[in-house]
Each structure stands twice: as structure tokens, then as C-alpha cells.
PDB file of C-alpha atoms in Angstrom:
ATOM      1  CA  MET A   1      -2.455  16.846 -11.043  1.00 41.00           C
ATOM      2  CA  HIS A   2      -1.512  13.261 -11.603  1.00 42.00           C
ATOM      3  CA  ALA A   3      -3.326  10.728  -9.448  1.00 41.00           C
ATOM      4  CA  ILE A   4      -1.151   9.172  -6.824  1.00 40.00           C
ATOM      5  CA  ARG A   5      -0.446   5.551  -7.550  1.00 43.00           C
ATOM      6  CA  THR A   6      -0.485   3.640  -4.294  1.00 41.00           C
ATOM      7  CA  LEU A   7       1.600   0.520  -4.100  1.00 43.00           C
ATOM      8  CA  SER A   8       1.488  -1.811  -1.111  1.00 42.00           C
ATOM      9  CA  VAL A   9       3.572  -4.676   0.136  1.00 40.00           C
ATOM     10  CA  ALA A  10       1.127  -7.307   1.341  1.00 36.00           C
ATOM     11  CA  ILE A  11       3.539  -9.828   2.860  1.00 32.00           C
ATOM     12  CA  MET A  12       2.601 -10.892   6.380  1.00 31.00           C
ATOM     13  CA  PHE A  13       4.896 -12.898   8.658  1.00 30.00           C
ATOM     14  CA  ILE A  14       3.061 -15.563  10.700  1.00 27.00           C
ATOM     15  CA  LEU A  15       5.354 -15.128  13.688  1.00 30.00           C
ATOM     16  CA  PHE A  16       5.452 -11.362  13.447  1.00 33.00           C
ATOM     17  CA  THR A  17       1.983  -9.930  13.753  1.00 35.00           C
ATOM     18  CA  PRO A  18       1.751  -6.616  15.611  1.00 37.00           C
ATOM     19  CA  VAL A  19      -1.354  -5.859  17.599  1.00 36.00           C
ATOM     20  CA  LEU A  20      -2.764  -2.326  17.504  1.00 37.00           C
ATOM     21  CA  LEU A  21      -3.766  -1.340  20.999  1.00 36.00           C
ATOM     22  CA  ALA A  22      -5.935   1.555  22.054  1.00 39.00           C
ATOM     23  CA  ALA A  23      -4.177   4.810  22.780  1.00 44.00           C
ATOM     24  CA  LYS A  24      -5.593   7.895  24.376  1.00 50.00           C
ATOM     25  CA  SER A  25      -6.413  10.708  21.985  1.00 51.00           C
ATOM     26  CA  THR A  26      -4.615  13.964  22.681  1.00 71.00           C
ATOM     27  CA  CYS A  27      -7.019  16.537  21.198  1.00 90.00           C
ATOM     28  CA  THR A  28     -10.102  16.665  19.012  1.00 90.00           C
ATOM     29  CA  PRO A  29     -10.935  17.446  16.340  1.00 94.00           C
ATOM     30  CA  LEU A  30      -7.517  16.833  14.827  1.00 96.00           C
ATOM     31  CA  VAL A  31      -8.066  19.428  12.079  1.00 97.00           C
ATOM     32  CA  LEU A  32      -9.658  22.579  13.484  1.00 97.00           C
ATOM     33  CA  SER A  33      -9.919  24.379  10.156  1.00 97.00           C
ATOM     34  CA  ASP A  34      -7.863  25.225   7.116  1.00 96.00           C
ATOM     35  CA  ILE A  35      -6.231  28.332   5.750  1.00 98.00           C
ATOM     36  CA  HIS A  36      -6.984  29.346   2.180  1.00 98.00           C
ATOM     37  CA  VAL A  37      -4.664  31.798   0.466  1.00 97.00           C
ATOM     38  CA  ALA A  38      -6.066  32.990  -2.875  1.00 97.00           C
ATOM     39  CA  GLU A  39      -4.322  35.789  -4.744  1.00 95.00           C
ATOM     40  CA  GLU A  40      -4.216  36.899  -8.360  1.00 92.00           C
ATOM     41  CA  THR A  41      -2.289  39.647 -10.100  1.00 89.00           C
ATOM     42  CA  ALA A  42      -1.447  40.416 -13.714  1.00 86.00           C
ATOM     43  CA  GLY A  43       1.313  37.814 -13.697  1.00 89.00           C
ATOM     44  CA  PHE A  44       0.679  35.485 -10.747  1.00 91.00           C
ATOM     45  CA  MET A  45      -2.010  33.248  -9.302  1.00 94.00           C
ATOM     46  CA  VAL A  46      -1.926  31.574  -5.895  1.00 96.00           C
ATOM     47  CA  ASP A  47      -4.437  29.008  -4.612  1.00 98.00           C
ATOM     48  CA  VAL A  48      -3.088  27.435  -1.439  1.00 98.00           C
ATOM     49  CA  ARG A  49      -4.803  25.469   1.334  1.00 98.00           C
ATOM     50  CA  TYR A  50      -3.193  24.017   4.451  1.00 98.00           C
ATOM     51  CA  PRO A  51      -4.590  22.648   7.723  1.00 98.00           C
ATOM     52  CA  VAL A  52      -4.779  24.119  11.192  1.00 98.00           C
ATOM     53  CA  LEU A  53      -4.234  21.257  13.632  1.00 98.00           C
ATOM     54  CA  CYS A  54      -5.392  21.112  17.229  1.00 97.00           C
ATOM     55  CA  VAL A  55      -1.820  21.450  18.554  1.00 97.00           C
ATOM     56  CA  GLU A  56      -0.408  24.923  17.956  1.00 97.00           C
ATOM     57  CA  LYS A  57       3.245  23.876  17.551  1.00 98.00           C
ATOM     58  CA  ALA A  58       2.395  21.457  14.745  1.00 98.00           C
ATOM     59  CA  SER A  59       0.243  24.070  13.007  1.00 98.00           C
ATOM     60  CA  ARG A  60       3.039  26.617  13.267  1.00 98.00           C
ATOM     61  CA  THR A  61       5.471  24.219  11.594  1.00 98.00           C
ATOM     62  CA  ILE A  62       3.123  23.823   8.622  1.00 98.00           C
ATOM     63  CA  ARG A  63       2.286  27.527   8.468  1.00 98.00           C
ATOM     64  CA  ASP A  64       5.941  28.587   8.500  1.00 98.00           C
ATOM     65  CA  TRP A  65       6.871  26.135   5.736  1.00 98.00           C
ATOM     66  CA  VAL A  66       3.999  27.328   3.535  1.00 98.00           C
ATOM     67  CA  GLY A  67       4.906  30.949   4.209  1.00 97.00           C
ATOM     68  CA  TYR A  68       8.488  30.434   3.059  1.00 96.00           C
ATOM     69  CA  ARG A  69       7.324  28.648  -0.103  1.00 96.00           C
ATOM     70  CA  LEU A  70       4.936  31.481  -0.931  1.00 95.00           C
ATOM     71  CA  PHE A  71       7.693  34.031  -0.371  1.00 94.00           C
ATOM     72  CA  ASP A  72      10.089  32.130  -2.660  1.00 93.00           C
ATOM     73  CA  PHE A  73       7.420  31.832  -5.341  1.00 92.00           C
ATOM     74  CA  LYS A  74       6.553  35.528  -5.301  1.00 89.00           C
ATOM     75  CA  LYS A  75      10.159  36.684  -5.460  1.00 89.00           C
ATOM     76  CA  PHE A  76      11.007  34.390  -8.410  1.00 86.00           C
ATOM     77  CA  ASP A  77      10.111  37.052 -10.978  1.00 85.00           C
ATOM     78  CA  PRO A  78       8.143  39.811  -9.227  1.00 85.00           C
ATOM     79  CA  ASP A  79       7.801  41.914 -12.390  1.00 85.00           C
ATOM     80  CA  HIS A  80       6.290  39.134 -14.474  1.00 83.00           C
ATOM     81  CA  ASP A  81       3.333  40.640 -16.371  1.00 80.00           C
ATOM     82  CA  LEU A  82       2.922  38.338 -19.423  1.00 80.00           C
ATOM     83  CA  SER A  83       4.923  40.692 -21.648  1.00 80.00           C
ATOM     84  CA  ASP A  84       7.809  38.231 -22.098  1.00 80.00           C
ATOM     85  CA  PHE A  85       6.010  34.964 -21.331  1.00 83.00           C
ATOM     86  CA  PRO A  86       2.251  34.844 -22.124  1.00 85.00           C
ATOM     87  CA  HIS A  87       1.163  32.700 -19.180  1.00 89.00           C
ATOM     88  CA  LYS A  88       0.658  33.473 -15.537  1.00 90.00           C
ATOM     89  CA  TYR A  89       2.908  31.845 -12.998  1.00 92.00           C
ATOM     90  CA  ASP A  90       0.883  29.883 -10.479  1.00 94.00           C
ATOM     91  CA  MET A  91       1.180  27.965  -7.255  1.00 96.00           C
ATOM     92  CA  THR A  92      -1.454  25.559  -5.946  1.00 97.00           C
ATOM     93  CA  MET A  93      -1.361  23.535  -2.782  1.00 98.00           C
ATOM     94  CA  ASN A  94      -3.763  21.060  -1.168  1.00 98.00           C
ATOM     95  CA  TYR A  95      -3.454  18.780   1.837  1.00 98.00           C
ATOM     96  CA  SER A  96      -4.345  15.397   3.297  1.00 98.00           C
ATOM     97  CA  VAL A  97      -4.248  14.367   6.967  1.00 98.00           C
ATOM     98  CA  TRP A  98      -4.103  10.919   8.577  1.00 97.00           C
ATOM     99  CA  SER A  99      -4.054   9.907  12.225  1.00 96.00           C
ATOM    100  CA  VAL A 100      -3.116   6.709  14.019  1.00 95.00           C
ATOM    101  CA  ALA A 101      -2.931   5.625  17.643  1.00 87.00           C
ATOM    102  CA  SER A 102      -6.244   7.390  18.373  1.00 87.00           C
ATOM    103  CA  GLY A 103      -4.832  10.684  17.197  1.00 89.00           C
ATOM    104  CA  ARG A 104      -1.508  10.507  19.042  1.00 93.00           C
ATOM    105  CA  LEU A 105       0.404  10.539  15.729  1.00 96.00           C
ATOM    106  CA  ALA A 106      -0.818  12.726  12.889  1.00 97.00           C
ATOM    107  CA  SER A 107       0.579  12.746   9.348  1.00 98.00           C
ATOM    108  CA  VAL A 108       0.170  15.690   7.000  1.00 98.00           C
ATOM    109  CA  LYS A 109       0.906  15.712   3.268  1.00 98.00           C
ATOM    110  CA  LEU A 110       0.936  18.835   1.160  1.00 98.00           C
ATOM    111  CA  ASP A 111       0.705  18.444  -2.621  1.00 98.00           C
ATOM    112  CA  VAL A 112       2.444  21.414  -4.197  1.00 97.00           C
ATOM    113  CA  ASP A 113       2.266  22.467  -7.850  1.00 97.00           C
ATOM    114  CA  VAL A 114       4.282  25.387  -9.162  1.00 96.00           C
ATOM    115  CA  TYR A 115       4.365  26.650 -12.727  1.00 93.00           C
ATOM    116  CA  THR A 116       6.937  29.255 -13.711  1.00 88.00           C
ATOM    117  CA  GLY A 117       7.278  28.406 -17.389  1.00 85.00           C
ATOM    118  CA  GLY A 118       8.361  25.307 -19.243  1.00 81.00           C
ATOM    119  CA  ALA A 119       6.535  22.268 -20.565  1.00 82.00           C
ATOM    120  CA  HIS A 120       4.633  21.498 -17.358  1.00 85.00           C
ATOM    121  CA  PRO A 121       4.296  22.477 -13.697  1.00 90.00           C
ATOM    122  CA  ASN A 122       6.671  21.174 -11.074  1.00 91.00           C
ATOM    123  CA  HIS A 123       5.072  18.874  -8.512  1.00 94.00           C
ATOM    124  CA  TRP A 124       6.405  17.855  -5.159  1.00 92.00           C
ATOM    125  CA  PRO A 125       5.053  16.485  -1.889  1.00 97.00           C
ATOM    126  CA  MET A 126       5.883  17.705   1.576  1.00 98.00           C
ATOM    127  CA  THR A 127       5.159  15.475   4.568  1.00 98.00           C
ATOM    128  CA  TRP A 128       5.277  15.634   8.336  1.00 98.00           C
ATOM    129  CA  VAL A 129       4.497  13.178  11.102  1.00 98.00           C
ATOM    130  CA  PHE A 130       3.622  14.971  14.317  1.00 97.00           C
ATOM    131  CA  ASP A 131       3.535  13.683  17.874  1.00 96.00           C
ATOM    132  CA  MET A 132       0.310  15.356  18.922  1.00 95.00           C
ATOM    133  CA  ALA A 133       1.199  15.062  22.592  1.00 93.00           C
ATOM    134  CA  ASN A 134       3.600  17.969  22.136  1.00 94.00           C
ATOM    135  CA  GLY A 135       3.529  19.013  18.459  1.00 96.00           C
ATOM    136  CA  ASP A 136       7.051  17.774  17.749  1.00 97.00           C
ATOM    137  CA  THR A 137       7.944  16.498  14.297  1.00 98.00           C
ATOM    138  CA  VAL A 138       8.924  12.825  14.022  1.00 97.00           C
ATOM    139  CA  THR A 139      11.914  12.579  11.689  1.00 97.00           C
ATOM    140  CA  LEU A 140      13.021   9.460   9.834  1.00 97.00           C
ATOM    141  CA  GLU A 141      15.826   9.032  12.341  1.00 95.00           C
ATOM    142  CA  GLU A 142      13.276   9.149  15.161  1.00 95.00           C
ATOM    143  CA  LEU A 143      11.003   6.702  13.349  1.00 96.00           C
ATOM    144  CA  ILE A 144      13.437   3.854  12.758  1.00 94.00           C
ATOM    145  CA  SER A 145      15.761   2.321  15.312  1.00 90.00           C
ATOM    146  CA  ASN A 146      18.957   1.939  13.299  1.00 91.00           C
ATOM    147  CA  MET A 147      19.487   3.967  10.140  1.00 93.00           C
ATOM    148  CA  GLU A 148      22.498   1.905   9.097  1.00 94.00           C
ATOM    149  CA  THR A 149      20.637  -1.397   9.005  1.00 93.00           C
ATOM    150  CA  THR A 150      17.044  -0.307   8.435  1.00 94.00           C
ATOM    151  CA  LEU A 151      17.511   1.966   5.416  1.00 96.00           C
ATOM    152  CA  PRO A 152      18.948  -0.876   3.315  1.00 96.00           C
ATOM    153  CA  ALA A 153      16.016  -3.093   4.340  1.00 95.00           C
ATOM    154  CA  ILE A 154      13.487  -0.398   3.400  1.00 96.00           C
ATOM    155  CA  SER A 155      15.348   0.168   0.149  1.00 97.00           C
ATOM    156  CA  VAL A 156      15.104  -3.515  -0.790  1.00 96.00           C
ATOM    157  CA  ILE A 157      11.351  -3.612  -0.157  1.00 96.00           C
ATOM    158  CA  CYS A 158      10.603  -0.401  -2.059  1.00 97.00           C
ATOM    159  CA  ARG A 159      12.791  -1.434  -4.986  1.00 96.00           C
ATOM    160  CA  ALA A 160      11.075  -4.800  -5.260  1.00 96.00           C
ATOM    161  CA  VAL A 161       7.630  -3.190  -5.379  1.00 96.00           C
ATOM    162  CA  LEU A 162       8.579  -0.466  -7.854  1.00 97.00           C
ATOM    163  CA  VAL A 163      10.544  -2.740 -10.189  1.00 95.00           C
ATOM    164  CA  ASN A 164       7.660  -5.200 -10.211  1.00 94.00           C
ATOM    165  CA  THR A 165       5.059  -2.508 -10.894  1.00 93.00           C
ATOM    166  CA  LEU A 166       6.730   0.023 -13.157  1.00 94.00           C
ATOM    167  CA  ASP A 167       8.269  -0.292 -16.611  1.00 84.00           C
ATOM    168  CA  SER A 168      11.405  -2.467 -16.589  1.00 81.00           C
ATOM    169  CA  GLY A 169      13.022   0.071 -18.910  1.00 90.00           C
ATOM    170  CA  ILE A 170      13.419   2.517 -16.011  1.00 95.00           C
ATOM    171  CA  ARG A 171      15.051   0.030 -13.629  1.00 95.00           C
ATOM    172  CA  ASP A 172      18.221   2.129 -13.323  1.00 96.00           C
ATOM    173  CA  MET A 173      16.177   5.179 -12.349  1.00 97.00           C
ATOM    174  CA  ILE A 174      14.342   3.142  -9.707  1.00 97.00           C
ATOM    175  CA  LEU A 175      17.614   1.842  -8.277  1.00 97.00           C
ATOM    176  CA  ASP A 176      19.126   5.327  -8.122  1.00 97.00           C
ATOM    177  CA  GLY A 177      16.041   6.826  -6.468  1.00 98.00           C
ATOM    178  CA  THR A 178      15.868   4.116  -3.822  1.00 98.00           C
ATOM    179  CA  GLU A 179      19.508   4.104  -2.755  1.00 98.00           C
ATOM    180  CA  PRO A 180      19.553   3.621   1.046  1.00 97.00           C
ATOM    181  CA  LEU A 181      20.081   7.316   1.715  1.00 97.00           C
ATOM    182  CA  GLU A 182      18.093   9.337   4.228  1.00 96.00           C
ATOM    183  CA  GLU A 183      17.010  11.943   1.668  1.00 96.00           C
ATOM    184  CA  ASN A 184      15.440   9.251  -0.551  1.00 97.00           C
ATOM    185  CA  PHE A 185      13.063   8.169   2.223  1.00 98.00           C
ATOM    186  CA  SER A 186      12.503  11.459   4.030  1.00 96.00           C
ATOM    187  CA  ARG A 187       8.920  11.820   2.739  1.00 98.00           C
ATOM    188  CA  PHE A 188       6.710   9.437   4.687  1.00 98.00           C
ATOM    189  CA  ILE A 189       3.412   9.218   6.522  1.00 98.00           C
ATOM    190  CA  LEU A 190       1.840   6.797   8.985  1.00 98.00           C
ATOM    191  CA  ASN A 191      -1.640   5.484   8.251  1.00 96.00           C
ATOM    192  CA  ASP A 192      -3.784   2.509   9.249  1.00 94.00           C
ATOM    193  CA  GLU A 193      -1.983   0.234   6.764  1.00 95.00           C
ATOM    194  CA  GLY A 194       1.615   0.988   7.727  1.00 97.00           C
ATOM    195  CA  VAL A 195       4.475   3.332   6.890  1.00 98.00           C
ATOM    196  CA  THR A 196       4.027   4.929   3.467  1.00 98.00           C
ATOM    197  CA  PHE A 197       7.052   6.281   1.604  1.00 98.00           C
ATOM    198  CA  ILE A 198       6.388   8.874  -1.096  1.00 98.00           C
ATOM    199  CA  PHE A 199       8.605   9.343  -4.135  1.00 98.00           C
ATOM    200  CA  PRO A 200       8.049  12.597  -6.062  1.00 97.00           C
ATOM    201  CA  HIS A 201       8.172  13.023  -9.822  1.00 95.00           C
ATOM    202  CA  TYR A 202      11.563  12.173 -11.304  1.00 95.00           C
ATOM    203  CA  GLN A 203      12.937  10.402  -8.210  1.00 97.00           C
ATOM    204  CA  VAL A 204      12.206   6.841  -9.334  1.00 97.00           C
ATOM    205  CA  ALA A 205      10.432   7.351 -12.676  1.00 96.00           C
ATOM    206  CA  PRO A 206       9.999   9.900 -15.478  1.00 94.00           C
ATOM    207  CA  TYR A 207       7.590  12.796 -15.022  1.00 92.00           C
ATOM    208  CA  SER A 208       4.843  11.066 -17.020  1.00 91.00           C
ATOM    209  CA  PHE A 209       4.672   8.226 -14.458  1.00 94.00           C
ATOM    210  CA  GLY A 210       3.641  10.625 -11.717  1.00 94.00           C
ATOM    211  CA  GLU A 211       4.284  10.371  -8.012  1.00 96.00           C
ATOM    212  CA  GLN A 212       4.956   6.886  -6.641  1.00 97.00           C
ATOM    213  CA  VAL A 213       3.941   5.546  -3.231  1.00 97.00           C
ATOM    214  CA  VAL A 214       4.999   2.372  -1.420  1.00 98.00           C
ATOM    215  CA  THR A 215       3.277   1.282   1.788  1.00 98.00           C
ATOM    216  CA  ILE A 216       5.106  -1.166   4.055  1.00 97.00           C
ATOM    217  CA  PRO A 217       2.674  -2.865   6.462  1.00 96.00           C
ATOM    218  CA  TYR A 218       3.490  -2.576  10.143  1.00 94.00           C
ATOM    219  CA  ALA A 219       3.943  -6.362  10.243  1.00 90.00           C
ATOM    220  CA  ASN A 220       6.979  -5.944   7.999  1.00 92.00           C
ATOM    221  CA  ILE A 221       8.570  -2.946   9.660  1.00 92.00           C
ATOM    222  CA  THR A 222       7.680  -2.956  13.364  1.00 92.00           C
ATOM    223  CA  LYS A 223      10.959  -4.619  14.323  1.00 91.00           C
ATOM    224  CA  HIS A 224      12.768  -1.667  12.730  1.00 92.00           C
ATOM    225  CA  LEU A 225      10.786   1.075  14.485  1.00 94.00           C
ATOM    226  CA  THR A 226      12.031   2.800  17.608  1.00 93.00           C
ATOM    227  CA  PRO A 227      10.580   1.675  20.954  1.00 92.00           C
ATOM    228  CA  GLU A 228       8.952   5.109  21.326  1.00 91.00           C
ATOM    229  CA  ILE A 229       7.124   4.800  18.007  1.00 93.00           C
ATOM    230  CA  ASN A 230       6.065   1.219  18.702  1.00 91.00           C
ATOM    231  CA  GLN A 231       4.728   2.317  22.085  1.00 89.00           C
ATOM    232  CA  ALA A 232       2.858   5.266  20.591  1.00 89.00           C
ATOM    233  CA  LEU A 233       1.331   3.026  17.932  1.00 89.00           C
ATOM    234  CA  GLY A 234       0.543   0.319  20.481  1.00 86.00           C
ATOM    235  CA  LEU A 235       2.404  -2.270  18.420  1.00 83.00           C
ATOM    236  CA  THR A 236       3.721  -5.395  20.124  1.00 71.00           C
ATOM    237  CA  ILE A 237       5.563  -8.472  18.901  1.00 52.00           C
ATOM    238  CA  PRO A 238       4.009 -11.642  20.392  1.00 40.00           C
TER     239      PRO A 238
END
């Protein structure tokens, strides 16, 4: 799997410095265990891991999504036995987990690889941000206060970082993949540095460039977050 290239915006506004306050943790440990699904047949191989979180509703959301993906993979060509195509189909999946606000908000990223023929596997990320007080998923619309004004602002920041970092010859691809549309920014996590937006293969760059990641520090985005998210994160504007 290609290494994730992490890109960060390091601009800090003097008059806009959020302060991270302590927040009560909801449950510990955040990750209770993980589930490992390992299967192999004449034509298929599955090696999937996903986390079990300390809030059942959040864990069920992850489990159900993984279950549907496994079902789709297995039904793609159930009779595949290498007779027509001399390679096994395979699915692999691994995970990463982050928490902020003393565990109140937990982010989960699944890295999925599926090979069903062709020049290379297909890669894509799946992300969730969970409110661990109740296990609900925080959507992009629940993260930012005004989609109409904030998405263009996020788009401008991400474009600037990607254009500055990647090959200028793919500028048009970057611009298309960062149009201020909800689906272009639906993969995100919250970590200690800020809000991280994840762009899968082909969205902003050719396959060979790998997955792209842009982190916007909280100092640059707090004014665009909903009051509920700011409160959960303990972020204030002096």
C-alpha cells in the first residue's frame, strides 16, 4: 500500500488562537479490541481488521459497513477459481483510530484494498468521526456551521496546499477533485493538529501519487465549526 502523504497548513492567525480545554472522557479504553477476518479459498483471500470501540453504537456502525463490503466482495465473482484469471481476488483492510477532547470525539479510518483483476488493486479510505457520548456519527454538515460558505473556504485551502506540493501538470485534476462539493470533503478525521481531509487515489492526482491528505489546523477552521463541535473540542476564540 502506498504511504499516506500528509500535508499540513501551518498558518496561524495571531488574533485567532483557539485554546484546547480539558473535557471529560466518556469511556476507556477507547479501543476494546479488534476483529480479524481471515479467509482463503481457491479463488479468494480476505484479511480484514477493524476496531471494537467502547461505545456499542459506534462499533456497530463500523461492523455493519465492513460486513456489507465483505458481502459485495464475495458476490463479485463467486465462482472464481483461477481457471479464467490466474490470480486470486483479495481484500485487505486495516484501521487507525484517533481521539480528541479526552476521548469525547473519536475518529476511525479504514484503509481498504481490493483486487479483482487489472493492473493494480483499488484503494480507498473510509472515515468516521464519532461522538463517544452517544455513539452518533458526526457528518460534515454537523461539523461545519455553514456548508454554503465554509466549503468554498476549505476548498481554497486544500487547493493551495495540493497545487503547491504536487506536480503542476495535474493542476486541473486537483481543481476538479477539490470543487466545493460535499462529496469531495466527506472523508475527514479530527486529530490533535486539526481537521484532516483525505483524498483517495484518483480524486486529486493519478494513481501513482497515492492518497493525499491535507490537515487544516484548528486555528484556521474553528470559526467555521459548529458551536457543538467547538464546545466538544473545548475550543474558544479569545
